[in-house]
């Protein structure tokens, strides 16, 4: 069995569960009963780190997670996020001290808990010094509303500044075989500071799986519809990388998604993988990847199949990219 990994004061399984897709982002979400059933199954099989956010479904996801945790709260490390708000029907970044306090109190109420184990700043507000945002989160710790603080999609420099105000337990950013941006600087900065790195979308938003992602068959409200990597010539070039990847997974006796997650976990011991799914079968498949150990030869083979030099297209559309503080490759 895999050993636990550390996220601030918490010891958790190497594979967590992102709950976003139970409320929005990937087409029509499952029913609330199905969502609660999936979370219950996750806890039953040993998942002990759940991730939600105030933004997901405009509060729906936190309410769903809160209901699913009744009677089971002590079995999980619970993470949520502030810093993104729906104001006048539009998604806006708000990292002000007042905004952080308002959303934190709303999160506690929706989740039905007295304290959130790990509370992230979902996005860095360019109009607000990171010291102010983290200071407000630190006030939440002092008030007993939050146990540990995290950042999401932030740079190494922002992490250093934030950590000078209050210890940052976790940095959550996208990381997978086809998204290598954390390798520029922030992954190493996390190691230096003792900050866990929580890798969301380790299966590349479904791309690095045995299931083909075809925009023609996805609903209009699926976030991948506006992601350049899934469109046109970029998509065609990226899809050409999959056969060799899938053959390797088959040769190793595992699914492509499991291989993708195992690669992320093998990159460093301070990484926790955060896949998300609305399928219990995929949940079980993903969680089983925590026990897979990849040798150096396999890691090298994977890096030869999919790497920064042969992946085409940006991970976000230009408007969304403007909301991200992470380092970007020059090309």
Tab-separated table of C-alpha atoms in Angstrom:
chain	number	residue	atom	x	y	z
A	1	UNK	CA	0.000	0.000	0.000
A	2	UNK	CA	1.100	3.539	-0.701
A	3	UNK	CA	2.260	5.691	2.171
A	4	UNK	CA	0.546	8.911	3.129
A	5	UNK	CA	1.817	12.273	1.921
A	6	UNK	CA	1.878	15.487	3.892
A	7	UNK	CA	-0.187	18.607	3.201
A	8	UNK	CA	0.677	21.032	5.963
A	9	UNK	CA	-0.334	19.331	9.222
A	10	UNK	CA	-2.375	16.658	7.440
A	11	UNK	CA	-1.312	13.195	6.273
A	12	UNK	CA	-3.373	12.154	3.250
A	13	UNK	CA	-3.499	9.485	0.578
A	14	UNK	CA	-1.472	10.359	-2.555
A	15	UNK	CA	-4.645	10.534	-4.669
A	16	UNK	CA	-7.388	12.953	-3.616
A	17	UNK	CA	-10.797	13.716	-5.130
A	18	UNK	CA	-11.667	16.953	-6.903
A	19	UNK	CA	-15.421	17.490	-6.609
A	20	UNK	CA	-15.890	20.256	-9.215
A	21	UNK	CA	-17.356	18.049	-11.944
A	22	UNK	CA	-20.194	17.071	-9.614
A	23	UNK	CA	-21.559	20.600	-10.037
A	24	UNK	CA	-20.256	22.187	-13.230
A	25	UNK	CA	-17.558	22.560	-15.920
A	26	UNK	CA	-17.911	19.273	-17.802
A	27	UNK	CA	-21.414	19.409	-19.195
A	28	UNK	CA	-24.524	18.366	-17.296
A	29	UNK	CA	-23.487	17.266	-13.793
A	30	UNK	CA	-24.886	14.143	-12.149
A	31	UNK	CA	-27.902	14.376	-9.892
A	32	UNK	CA	-27.330	15.414	-6.303
A	33	UNK	CA	-28.082	11.862	-5.178
A	34	UNK	CA	-25.461	10.496	-7.583
A	35	UNK	CA	-22.953	13.107	-6.425
A	36	UNK	CA	-23.467	12.256	-2.782
A	37	UNK	CA	-23.211	8.561	-3.592
A	38	UNK	CA	-19.877	9.105	-5.365
A	39	UNK	CA	-18.435	11.040	-2.415
A	40	UNK	CA	-19.635	8.347	-0.017
A	41	UNK	CA	-17.991	5.681	-2.161
A	42	UNK	CA	-14.772	7.697	-2.270
A	43	UNK	CA	-14.599	7.812	1.511
A	44	UNK	CA	-15.456	4.127	1.774
A	45	UNK	CA	-12.516	3.106	-0.459
A	46	UNK	CA	-10.078	5.302	1.472
A	47	UNK	CA	-10.064	8.724	-0.182
A	48	UNK	CA	-9.336	11.130	2.661
A	49	UNK	CA	-8.760	14.475	0.902
A	50	UNK	CA	-11.704	16.235	-0.782
A	51	UNK	CA	-11.443	19.456	-2.774
A	52	UNK	CA	-14.237	21.920	-3.516
A	53	UNK	CA	-14.564	25.700	-3.958
A	54	UNK	CA	-17.044	28.502	-3.435
A	55	UNK	CA	-17.116	29.075	-7.199
A	56	UNK	CA	-18.083	25.546	-8.226
A	57	UNK	CA	-21.726	25.671	-9.226
A	58	UNK	CA	-21.982	29.059	-7.483
A	59	UNK	CA	-22.000	27.391	-4.063
A	60	UNK	CA	-23.781	24.207	-5.128
A	61	UNK	CA	-20.654	22.070	-4.801
A	62	UNK	CA	-19.913	23.143	-1.239
A	63	UNK	CA	-23.504	22.393	-0.218
A	64	UNK	CA	-23.299	18.989	-1.928
A	65	UNK	CA	-20.004	18.128	-0.236
A	66	UNK	CA	-21.321	19.329	3.115
A	67	UNK	CA	-24.337	17.033	2.913
A	68	UNK	CA	-22.206	14.081	1.810
A	69	UNK	CA	-19.878	14.586	4.789
A	70	UNK	CA	-22.532	14.473	7.479
A	71	UNK	CA	-21.418	11.827	9.942
A	72	UNK	CA	-18.098	11.418	8.090
A	73	UNK	CA	-16.425	14.789	8.587
A	74	UNK	CA	-13.657	13.375	10.761
A	75	UNK	CA	-12.608	10.930	8.035
A	76	UNK	CA	-11.403	13.532	5.521
A	77	UNK	CA	-9.192	16.549	5.080
A	78	UNK	CA	-11.568	19.135	3.605
A	79	UNK	CA	-10.312	21.814	1.215
A	80	UNK	CA	-12.184	24.718	-0.329
A	81	UNK	CA	-11.314	28.038	-1.972
A	82	UNK	CA	-12.084	31.747	-2.028
A	83	UNK	CA	-10.883	34.560	-4.290
A	84	UNK	CA	-13.273	33.996	-7.192
A	85	UNK	CA	-16.790	35.346	-6.885
A	86	UNK	CA	-19.881	35.631	-9.049
A	87	UNK	CA	-20.764	39.337	-9.041
A	88	UNK	CA	-23.672	40.564	-11.192
A	89	UNK	CA	-23.630	37.254	-13.019
A	90	UNK	CA	-19.929	37.442	-13.928
A	91	UNK	CA	-16.944	35.562	-12.545
A	92	UNK	CA	-14.538	38.023	-10.950
A	93	UNK	CA	-11.346	37.788	-8.954
A	94	UNK	CA	-11.634	39.279	-5.482
A	95	UNK	CA	-8.662	38.793	-3.198
A	96	UNK	CA	-9.450	41.749	-0.969
A	97	UNK	CA	-9.502	41.185	2.764
A	98	UNK	CA	-13.233	41.890	2.845
A	99	UNK	CA	-13.875	39.533	-0.080
A	100	UNK	CA	-11.905	36.744	1.601
A	101	UNK	CA	-13.821	37.162	4.858
A	102	UNK	CA	-17.222	37.204	3.143
A	103	UNK	CA	-16.565	34.106	1.045
A	104	UNK	CA	-14.998	32.210	3.959
A	105	UNK	CA	-18.060	32.733	6.123
A	106	UNK	CA	-20.307	31.731	3.225
A	107	UNK	CA	-18.201	28.596	2.647
A	108	UNK	CA	-18.491	27.543	6.277
A	109	UNK	CA	-22.253	27.971	6.151
A	110	UNK	CA	-22.690	26.061	2.887
A	111	UNK	CA	-20.418	23.225	4.005
A	112	UNK	CA	-22.133	23.068	7.383
A	113	UNK	CA	-18.828	22.945	9.282
A	114	UNK	CA	-17.131	25.043	11.947
A	115	UNK	CA	-13.681	24.862	10.380
A	116	UNK	CA	-12.192	24.160	6.930
A	117	UNK	CA	-8.962	22.174	7.015
A	118	UNK	CA	-7.300	23.780	3.985
A	119	UNK	CA	-8.549	27.036	2.482
A	120	UNK	CA	-7.018	28.219	-0.770
A	121	UNK	CA	-6.888	31.569	-2.506
A	122	UNK	CA	-8.402	30.306	-5.776
A	123	UNK	CA	-6.779	32.993	-7.926
A	124	UNK	CA	-4.281	35.744	-7.176
A	125	UNK	CA	-5.927	39.161	-7.479
A	126	UNK	CA	-3.585	41.437	-9.476
A	127	UNK	CA	-5.269	44.474	-7.908
A	128	UNK	CA	-4.575	43.333	-4.335
A	129	UNK	CA	-1.149	42.645	-2.781
A	130	UNK	CA	-0.824	38.943	-2.028
A	131	UNK	CA	0.156	39.945	1.507
A	132	UNK	CA	-3.335	41.399	2.046
A	133	UNK	CA	-5.107	38.308	0.738
A	134	UNK	CA	-2.979	35.936	2.800
A	135	UNK	CA	-3.288	38.186	5.814
A	136	UNK	CA	-7.063	37.819	5.640
A	137	UNK	CA	-6.701	34.040	5.364
A	138	UNK	CA	-4.352	34.120	8.364
A	139	UNK	CA	-7.045	35.980	10.281
A	140	UNK	CA	-9.303	33.031	9.466
A	141	UNK	CA	-6.739	30.720	11.047
A	142	UNK	CA	-6.551	32.894	14.154
A	143	UNK	CA	-10.342	32.875	14.403
A	144	UNK	CA	-10.411	29.072	14.265
A	145	UNK	CA	-12.274	29.013	10.939
A	146	UNK	CA	-9.350	27.633	8.903
A	147	UNK	CA	-6.603	25.202	9.862
A	148	UNK	CA	-4.169	25.752	6.970
A	149	UNK	CA	-3.763	28.068	3.979
A	150	UNK	CA	-3.152	27.312	0.308
A	151	UNK	CA	-2.724	29.093	-3.015
A	152	UNK	CA	-3.944	28.045	-6.448
A	153	UNK	CA	-2.372	28.735	-9.857
A	154	UNK	CA	0.289	31.040	-8.385
A	155	UNK	CA	3.939	31.610	-9.260
A	156	UNK	CA	7.026	30.797	-7.223
A	157	UNK	CA	7.569	34.487	-6.464
A	158	UNK	CA	3.987	34.877	-5.229
A	159	UNK	CA	4.415	31.762	-3.095
A	160	UNK	CA	7.556	33.192	-1.477
A	161	UNK	CA	5.793	36.471	-0.666
A	162	UNK	CA	2.733	34.682	0.678
A	163	UNK	CA	4.786	32.311	2.805
A	164	UNK	CA	6.519	35.271	4.436
A	165	UNK	CA	3.114	36.322	5.828
A	166	UNK	CA	1.874	32.878	6.872
A	167	UNK	CA	3.068	29.331	6.140
A	168	UNK	CA	1.494	28.083	2.895
A	169	UNK	CA	0.538	24.443	3.303
A	170	UNK	CA	-0.309	23.712	-0.326
A	171	UNK	CA	-0.017	25.035	-3.844
A	172	UNK	CA	-2.646	23.732	-6.244
A	173	UNK	CA	-1.931	23.973	-9.975
A	174	UNK	CA	-2.430	21.947	-13.122
A	175	UNK	CA	0.295	19.358	-13.673
A	176	UNK	CA	0.464	16.341	-15.950
A	177	UNK	CA	2.484	14.819	-18.746
A	178	UNK	CA	1.119	17.452	-21.118
A	179	UNK	CA	1.165	20.421	-18.711
A	180	UNK	CA	4.684	20.992	-17.407
A	181	UNK	CA	4.500	24.630	-16.269
A	182	UNK	CA	5.133	23.814	-12.565
A	183	UNK	CA	8.550	22.478	-13.562
A	184	UNK	CA	9.651	26.016	-14.449
A	185	UNK	CA	9.923	27.123	-10.820
A	186	UNK	CA	7.002	26.569	-8.474
A	187	UNK	CA	7.409	22.826	-7.969
A	188	UNK	CA	10.948	23.344	-6.680
A	189	UNK	CA	9.914	26.356	-4.597
A	190	UNK	CA	7.286	24.197	-2.912
A	191	UNK	CA	9.952	21.629	-2.068
A	192	UNK	CA	12.190	24.300	-0.531
A	193	UNK	CA	9.416	25.772	1.598
A	194	UNK	CA	7.852	22.487	2.675
A	195	UNK	CA	4.682	23.312	0.743
A	196	UNK	CA	2.741	20.388	-0.735
A	197	UNK	CA	2.020	20.569	-4.447
A	198	UNK	CA	-1.535	19.477	-5.292
A	199	UNK	CA	-1.689	18.583	-8.981
A	200	UNK	CA	-5.116	19.087	-10.476
A	201	UNK	CA	-6.085	17.581	-13.846
A	202	UNK	CA	-3.349	14.905	-13.693
A	203	UNK	CA	-5.223	13.066	-16.458
A	204	UNK	CA	-5.155	16.156	-18.683
A	205	UNK	CA	-8.908	16.854	-18.392
A	206	UNK	CA	-9.557	13.359	-19.716
A	207	UNK	CA	-7.089	13.560	-22.595
A	208	UNK	CA	-4.600	11.149	-20.981
A	209	UNK	CA	-7.097	8.322	-20.680
A	210	UNK	CA	-8.434	5.431	-22.717
A	211	UNK	CA	-11.498	7.489	-23.618
A	212	UNK	CA	-11.289	9.826	-26.614
A	213	UNK	CA	-12.248	13.455	-25.972
A	214	UNK	CA	-14.160	14.651	-29.040
A	215	UNK	CA	-15.498	18.217	-28.853
A	216	UNK	CA	-18.193	17.326	-31.387
A	217	UNK	CA	-19.797	15.030	-28.834
A	218	UNK	CA	-19.359	17.295	-25.799
A	219	UNK	CA	-22.040	19.762	-24.647
A	220	UNK	CA	-21.549	23.466	-25.281
A	221	UNK	CA	-21.018	24.160	-21.577
A	222	UNK	CA	-18.056	21.780	-21.307
A	223	UNK	CA	-14.993	23.916	-20.480
A	224	UNK	CA	-12.870	21.980	-22.977
A	225	UNK	CA	-14.851	23.556	-25.821
A	226	UNK	CA	-12.785	26.748	-25.449
A	227	UNK	CA	-9.416	25.192	-24.592
A	228	UNK	CA	-7.013	25.477	-27.547
A	229	UNK	CA	-5.407	22.069	-26.987
A	230	UNK	CA	-8.674	20.331	-27.759
A	231	UNK	CA	-9.380	22.221	-30.987
A	232	UNK	CA	-8.412	22.016	-34.647
A	233	UNK	CA	-4.841	21.323	-35.723
A	234	UNK	CA	-3.551	21.459	-32.151
A	235	UNK	CA	-5.950	18.710	-31.167
A	236	UNK	CA	-5.005	16.576	-34.163
A	237	UNK	CA	-1.296	16.861	-33.305
A	238	UNK	CA	-1.927	16.035	-29.655
A	239	UNK	CA	-4.124	13.039	-30.439
A	240	UNK	CA	-1.255	11.583	-32.463
A	241	UNK	CA	0.674	11.215	-29.188
A	242	UNK	CA	-1.918	8.968	-27.573
A	243	UNK	CA	-1.441	5.578	-29.278
A	244	UNK	CA	2.111	5.115	-27.944
A	245	UNK	CA	1.016	6.291	-24.492
A	246	UNK	CA	-1.917	3.894	-24.400
A	247	UNK	CA	0.192	1.001	-25.667
A	248	UNK	CA	2.642	1.553	-22.830
A	249	UNK	CA	-0.183	1.541	-20.279
A	250	UNK	CA	-1.550	-1.685	-21.746
A	251	UNK	CA	1.901	-3.269	-21.669
A	252	UNK	CA	2.231	-2.336	-18.007
A	253	UNK	CA	-1.196	-3.764	-17.168
A	254	UNK	CA	-2.934	-0.541	-16.185
A	255	UNK	CA	-5.288	2.029	-17.656
A	256	UNK	CA	-3.976	5.146	-19.370
A	257	UNK	CA	-5.457	7.313	-16.607
A	258	UNK	CA	-3.670	5.280	-13.957
A	259	UNK	CA	-0.394	5.661	-15.816
A	260	UNK	CA	-0.898	9.422	-16.044
A	261	UNK	CA	-1.589	9.712	-12.303
A	262	UNK	CA	1.293	7.415	-11.389
A	263	UNK	CA	3.653	9.598	-13.455
A	264	UNK	CA	2.588	12.693	-11.507
A	265	UNK	CA	3.078	10.966	-8.152
A	266	UNK	CA	6.498	9.682	-9.181
A	267	UNK	CA	7.766	13.169	-9.962
A	268	UNK	CA	8.267	14.119	-6.292
A	269	UNK	CA	7.193	12.973	-2.812
A	270	UNK	CA	5.598	16.341	-1.995
A	271	UNK	CA	3.003	15.950	-4.784
A	272	UNK	CA	-0.607	14.857	-4.256
A	273	UNK	CA	-2.646	14.046	-7.359
A	274	UNK	CA	-6.120	15.584	-7.615
A	275	UNK	CA	-8.197	13.939	-10.339
A	276	UNK	CA	-11.891	14.685	-10.599
A	277	UNK	CA	-14.729	12.566	-11.933
A	278	UNK	CA	-18.467	12.081	-11.861
A	279	UNK	CA	-18.112	8.315	-12.375
A	280	UNK	CA	-17.680	5.836	-9.520
A	281	UNK	CA	-15.875	3.431	-11.864
A	282	UNK	CA	-13.368	6.136	-12.814
A	283	UNK	CA	-13.047	7.164	-9.156
A	284	UNK	CA	-12.017	3.640	-8.222
A	285	UNK	CA	-9.671	3.417	-11.203
A	286	UNK	CA	-7.990	6.725	-10.336
A	287	UNK	CA	-7.579	5.967	-6.634
A	288	UNK	CA	-5.943	2.598	-7.368
A	289	UNK	CA	-3.108	4.474	-9.091
A	290	UNK	CA	-1.727	5.406	-5.662
A	291	UNK	CA	-0.208	1.933	-5.377
A	292	UNK	CA	1.582	2.009	-8.741
A	293	UNK	CA	5.351	2.453	-8.680
A	294	UNK	CA	7.030	3.413	-11.950
A	295	UNK	CA	10.713	2.655	-12.453
A	296	UNK	CA	13.209	5.069	-13.986
A	297	UNK	CA	13.100	3.382	-17.382
A	298	UNK	CA	9.322	3.757	-17.587
A	299	UNK	CA	9.495	7.397	-16.504
A	300	UNK	CA	12.058	8.073	-19.213
A	301	UNK	CA	9.908	6.301	-21.790
A	302	UNK	CA	6.905	8.396	-20.811
A	303	UNK	CA	8.893	11.617	-21.067
A	304	UNK	CA	9.882	10.576	-24.568
A	305	UNK	CA	6.277	9.977	-25.617
A	306	UNK	CA	4.648	13.166	-24.283
A	307	UNK	CA	6.634	16.241	-23.334
A	308	UNK	CA	6.572	20.020	-23.606
A	309	UNK	CA	8.207	19.966	-27.022
A	310	UNK	CA	5.494	17.943	-28.748
A	311	UNK	CA	2.292	19.165	-27.046
A	312	UNK	CA	0.455	21.756	-29.116
A	313	UNK	CA	-1.763	24.591	-27.943
A	314	UNK	CA	-2.282	26.700	-24.838
A	315	UNK	CA	-4.062	25.185	-21.864
A	316	UNK	CA	-6.413	28.160	-21.464
A	317	UNK	CA	-8.100	30.658	-23.756
A	318	UNK	CA	-6.595	34.195	-23.660
A	319	UNK	CA	-9.300	35.677	-21.354
A	320	UNK	CA	-8.874	32.867	-18.809
A	321	UNK	CA	-5.082	32.978	-19.078
A	322	UNK	CA	-5.175	36.598	-17.893
A	323	UNK	CA	-6.525	35.336	-14.575
A	324	UNK	CA	-3.552	33.012	-13.989
A	325	UNK	CA	-0.395	33.902	-12.038
A	326	UNK	CA	1.619	30.794	-12.935
A	327	UNK	CA	4.878	30.874	-14.851
A	328	UNK	CA	4.557	30.335	-18.595
A	329	UNK	CA	7.098	28.943	-21.046
A	330	UNK	CA	8.594	31.607	-23.299
A	331	UNK	CA	7.417	29.851	-26.464
